[in-house]
């Protein structure tokens, strides 16, 4: 009878320990996932700010081309800035959508897969596209600013583009040089084994920290499974 009682007590102790370990794993997971959730907030805030700037550039472009006499260069400057603003909005919306798809109740492997989709978008699409556009988008912005200054001075006759057409060629040349320098830097970083460092910077600190948290959870669960 004493032996049976000892076996029963031992089984109860094992169940209790198992419940304690399961509770510890659950608490650890919840704390880390809460840290992951909070860690992605700067990315969400940043994308929200990007949307605001996108609307600003879009409205700036529309206001410029709609308030000047229709001409090819006026339309080109205004529409390019407008399109840039729209692209900023769409890109930020895509990031917010991918962040919103991360369900913290899912298994770690599925969360990692969805976070990987966010990284892939930022590294393979968003960063290259904005890097190339960034080499040139400042040109119409400068030209719009010059044109508004020209208008503010009350200059008569043709607009400044007609008076100084060489400005556009010089600015475009600067943009091409900037683009070539960017490609050279990209090639050098890959050549010297810094591709991962570059991609991590494209992904952003919020994504890197989230990946690190998921790695901690995965190791903990494998060691205490």
Short mmCIF file of C-alpha atoms in Angstrom, two decimals:
data_model
loop_
_atom_site.label_atom_id
_atom_site.label_comp_id
_atom_site.label_asym_id
_atom_site.label_seq_id
_atom_site.Cartn_x
_atom_site.Cartn_y
_atom_site.Cartn_z
CA UNK A 1 0.00 0.00 0.00
CA UNK A 2 2.86 2.38 0.82
CA UNK A 3 4.47 1.56 -2.54
CA UNK A 4 1.24 2.40 -4.38
CA UNK A 5 0.95 5.64 -2.49
CA UNK A 6 4.56 6.51 -3.38
CA UNK A 7 3.90 5.78 -7.08
CA UNK A 8 0.79 7.95 -7.02
CA UNK A 9 2.64 10.78 -5.29
CA UNK A 10 5.48 10.50 -7.79
CA UNK A 11 3.05 10.64 -10.73
CA UNK A 12 1.35 13.68 -9.23
CA UNK A 13 4.75 15.33 -8.77
CA UNK A 14 5.67 14.60 -12.39
CA UNK A 15 2.40 16.08 -13.61
CA UNK A 16 2.94 19.13 -11.43
CA UNK A 17 6.47 19.61 -12.75
CA UNK A 18 5.24 19.17 -16.31
CA UNK A 19 2.57 21.80 -15.75
CA UNK A 20 5.16 24.12 -14.21
CA UNK A 21 7.48 23.70 -17.20
CA UNK A 22 4.63 24.24 -19.68
CA UNK A 23 3.61 27.38 -17.79
CA UNK A 24 7.20 28.65 -17.80
CA UNK A 25 7.48 28.02 -21.55
CA UNK A 26 4.19 29.81 -22.16
CA UNK A 27 5.19 32.79 -19.99
CA UNK A 28 8.58 33.00 -21.69
CA UNK A 29 6.96 32.89 -25.11
CA UNK A 30 4.38 35.54 -24.22
CA UNK A 31 7.03 37.89 -22.81
CA UNK A 32 9.23 37.52 -25.88
CA UNK A 33 6.33 37.92 -28.30
CA UNK A 34 5.19 41.02 -26.45
CA UNK A 35 8.73 42.34 -26.84
CA UNK A 36 8.57 41.49 -30.56
CA UNK A 37 5.22 43.28 -30.92
CA UNK A 38 6.53 46.41 -29.22
CA UNK A 39 9.74 46.20 -31.24
CA UNK A 40 7.83 46.50 -34.51
CA UNK A 41 6.04 49.67 -33.41
CA UNK A 42 8.83 52.03 -34.60
CA UNK A 43 8.46 50.50 -38.07
CA UNK A 44 4.70 51.09 -37.97
CA UNK A 45 5.19 54.69 -36.82
CA UNK A 46 7.82 55.27 -39.49
CA UNK A 47 5.53 53.96 -42.22
CA UNK A 48 2.70 56.15 -40.97
CA UNK A 49 5.00 59.18 -41.24
CA UNK A 50 6.02 58.04 -44.71
CA UNK A 51 2.35 57.99 -45.76
CA UNK A 52 1.97 61.57 -44.53
CA UNK A 53 5.02 62.65 -46.55
CA UNK A 54 3.68 60.72 -49.52
CA UNK A 55 0.47 62.74 -49.44
CA UNK A 56 2.52 65.92 -49.14
CA UNK A 57 4.59 65.14 -52.25
CA UNK A 58 1.54 63.97 -54.17
CA UNK A 59 -0.36 67.19 -53.43
CA UNK A 60 2.76 69.25 -54.14
CA UNK A 61 3.09 67.73 -57.60
CA UNK A 62 -0.60 68.16 -58.37
CA UNK A 63 -0.60 71.78 -57.17
CA UNK A 64 2.45 72.58 -59.32
CA UNK A 65 1.34 71.15 -62.65
CA UNK A 66 -2.24 72.31 -62.23
CA UNK A 67 -1.29 75.92 -61.37
CA UNK A 68 1.06 76.52 -64.29
CA UNK A 69 0.55 76.85 -68.00
CA UNK A 70 0.51 73.39 -69.55
CA UNK A 71 3.86 72.46 -71.04
CA UNK A 72 5.81 69.24 -71.30
CA UNK A 73 8.46 70.09 -68.72
CA UNK A 74 5.94 71.46 -66.21
CA UNK A 75 3.85 68.29 -66.49
CA UNK A 76 6.96 66.09 -66.23
CA UNK A 77 8.17 67.75 -63.03
CA UNK A 78 4.79 67.84 -61.36
CA UNK A 79 3.70 64.33 -62.33
CA UNK A 80 7.05 62.80 -61.32
CA UNK A 81 6.74 64.30 -57.82
CA UNK A 82 3.10 63.25 -57.66
CA UNK A 83 4.02 59.69 -58.69
CA UNK A 84 6.81 59.63 -56.11
CA UNK A 85 4.32 60.56 -53.39
CA UNK A 86 1.94 57.83 -54.51
CA UNK A 87 4.78 55.31 -54.50
CA UNK A 88 5.70 56.30 -50.94
CA UNK A 89 2.10 55.74 -49.85
CA UNK A 90 1.79 52.37 -51.59
CA UNK A 91 5.13 51.15 -50.26
CA UNK A 92 4.28 52.13 -46.69
CA UNK A 93 0.84 50.54 -47.02
CA UNK A 94 2.49 47.30 -48.16
CA UNK A 95 4.79 47.34 -45.13
CA UNK A 96 1.86 47.93 -42.78
CA UNK A 97 -0.06 45.10 -44.43
CA UNK A 98 2.85 42.69 -43.95
CA UNK A 99 3.26 43.73 -40.31
CA UNK A 100 -0.48 43.28 -39.77
CA UNK A 101 -0.27 39.71 -41.11
CA UNK A 102 1.99 38.71 -38.21
CA UNK A 103 -0.27 36.75 -35.85
CA UNK A 104 1.53 36.28 -32.52
CA UNK A 105 -0.66 33.30 -31.61
CA UNK A 106 0.78 31.26 -34.49
CA UNK A 107 3.69 28.82 -34.14
CA UNK A 108 7.15 30.37 -34.21
CA UNK A 109 7.93 28.88 -37.61
CA UNK A 110 4.89 30.57 -39.20
CA UNK A 111 5.69 33.90 -37.55
CA UNK A 112 9.23 33.61 -38.91
CA UNK A 113 7.84 32.92 -42.38
CA UNK A 114 5.67 36.04 -42.30
CA UNK A 115 8.50 38.14 -40.94
CA UNK A 116 10.69 36.79 -43.74
CA UNK A 117 8.10 38.05 -46.25
CA UNK A 118 8.40 41.53 -44.70
CA UNK A 119 12.20 41.36 -44.92
CA UNK A 120 12.10 40.18 -48.54
CA UNK A 121 9.82 43.05 -49.54
CA UNK A 122 12.01 45.68 -47.86
CA UNK A 123 15.31 44.23 -49.10
CA UNK A 124 14.50 43.00 -52.60
CA UNK A 125 11.87 45.51 -53.73
CA UNK A 126 11.53 48.62 -51.60
CA UNK A 127 15.20 49.40 -51.01
CA UNK A 128 16.39 48.97 -54.65
CA UNK A 129 13.43 50.91 -56.06
CA UNK A 130 13.80 53.87 -53.70
CA UNK A 131 17.59 53.83 -54.07
CA UNK A 132 17.30 54.29 -57.82
CA UNK A 133 14.47 56.82 -57.60
CA UNK A 134 16.34 58.72 -54.90
CA UNK A 135 19.15 59.41 -57.35
CA UNK A 136 16.78 61.45 -59.53
CA UNK A 137 13.70 62.60 -57.61
CA UNK A 138 15.56 65.56 -56.14
CA UNK A 139 15.90 66.97 -59.67
CA UNK A 140 12.20 67.82 -60.27
CA UNK A 141 11.95 69.04 -56.66
CA UNK A 142 14.78 71.52 -57.26
CA UNK A 143 13.32 72.57 -60.59
CA UNK A 144 9.89 73.14 -59.01
CA UNK A 145 11.49 75.23 -56.26
CA UNK A 146 13.40 77.32 -58.83
CA UNK A 147 10.24 77.80 -60.90
CA UNK A 148 8.28 78.99 -57.85
CA UNK A 149 11.08 81.43 -57.01
CA UNK A 150 10.98 82.59 -60.61
CA UNK A 151 7.22 83.12 -60.31
CA UNK A 152 7.62 84.94 -56.99
CA UNK A 153 10.05 87.41 -58.57
CA UNK A 154 7.35 88.25 -61.09
CA UNK A 155 9.60 87.51 -64.04
CA UNK A 156 8.00 88.24 -67.36
CA UNK A 157 8.45 86.35 -70.56
CA UNK A 158 9.26 82.62 -70.75
CA UNK A 159 9.81 80.51 -67.65
CA UNK A 160 13.30 79.89 -66.38
CA UNK A 161 13.50 76.52 -68.22
CA UNK A 162 13.19 78.32 -71.54
CA UNK A 163 15.80 80.84 -70.46
CA UNK A 164 18.26 78.34 -68.98
CA UNK A 165 17.67 74.94 -70.62
CA UNK A 166 21.20 73.79 -69.75
CA UNK A 167 20.24 73.49 -66.07
CA UNK A 168 18.22 70.34 -66.74
CA UNK A 169 21.09 68.62 -68.52
CA UNK A 170 23.49 69.39 -65.68
CA UNK A 171 21.09 68.14 -63.03
CA UNK A 172 20.38 64.98 -65.02
CA UNK A 173 24.12 64.36 -65.38
CA UNK A 174 24.48 64.69 -61.60
CA UNK A 175 21.68 62.15 -61.14
CA UNK A 176 23.36 59.66 -63.45
CA UNK A 177 26.68 60.09 -61.61
CA UNK A 178 24.89 59.52 -58.30
CA UNK A 179 23.30 56.35 -59.69
CA UNK A 180 26.67 55.03 -60.89
CA UNK A 181 28.23 55.76 -57.50
CA UNK A 182 25.41 53.89 -55.79
CA UNK A 183 25.94 50.83 -58.00
CA UNK A 184 29.69 51.02 -57.35
CA UNK A 185 29.15 51.07 -53.59
CA UNK A 186 26.72 48.17 -53.86
CA UNK A 187 29.25 46.17 -55.90
CA UNK A 188 32.06 46.90 -53.42
CA UNK A 189 29.93 45.86 -50.44
CA UNK A 190 29.13 42.55 -52.14
CA UNK A 191 32.74 42.11 -53.25
CA UNK A 192 34.04 42.45 -49.69
CA UNK A 193 31.40 40.21 -48.11
CA UNK A 194 29.20 42.95 -46.68
CA UNK A 195 26.04 41.95 -48.48
CA UNK A 196 24.36 40.64 -45.32
CA UNK A 197 25.21 43.85 -43.48
CA UNK A 198 23.71 45.87 -46.32
CA UNK A 199 20.54 43.76 -46.41
CA UNK A 200 20.15 44.04 -42.63
CA UNK A 201 20.25 47.81 -42.97
CA UNK A 202 17.68 47.68 -45.75
CA UNK A 203 15.42 45.49 -43.59
CA UNK A 204 15.67 47.92 -40.68
CA UNK A 205 16.42 47.57 -36.98
CA UNK A 206 12.83 46.64 -36.09
CA UNK A 207 12.91 43.60 -38.38
CA UNK A 208 16.36 42.56 -37.16
CA UNK A 209 15.28 42.76 -33.52
CA UNK A 210 12.10 40.79 -34.25
CA UNK A 211 14.15 38.07 -35.95
CA UNK A 212 16.47 37.92 -32.94
CA UNK A 213 13.51 37.54 -30.54
CA UNK A 214 12.05 34.70 -32.62
CA UNK A 215 15.45 33.03 -32.61
CA UNK A 216 15.52 33.20 -28.80
CA UNK A 217 12.06 31.63 -28.57
CA UNK A 218 12.98 28.89 -31.03
CA UNK A 219 16.15 27.99 -29.09
CA UNK A 220 14.33 28.04 -25.76
CA UNK A 221 11.54 25.77 -27.03
CA UNK A 222 14.00 23.33 -28.61
CA UNK A 223 16.01 23.12 -25.39
CA UNK A 224 12.97 22.82 -23.11
CA UNK A 225 10.55 20.99 -25.41
#
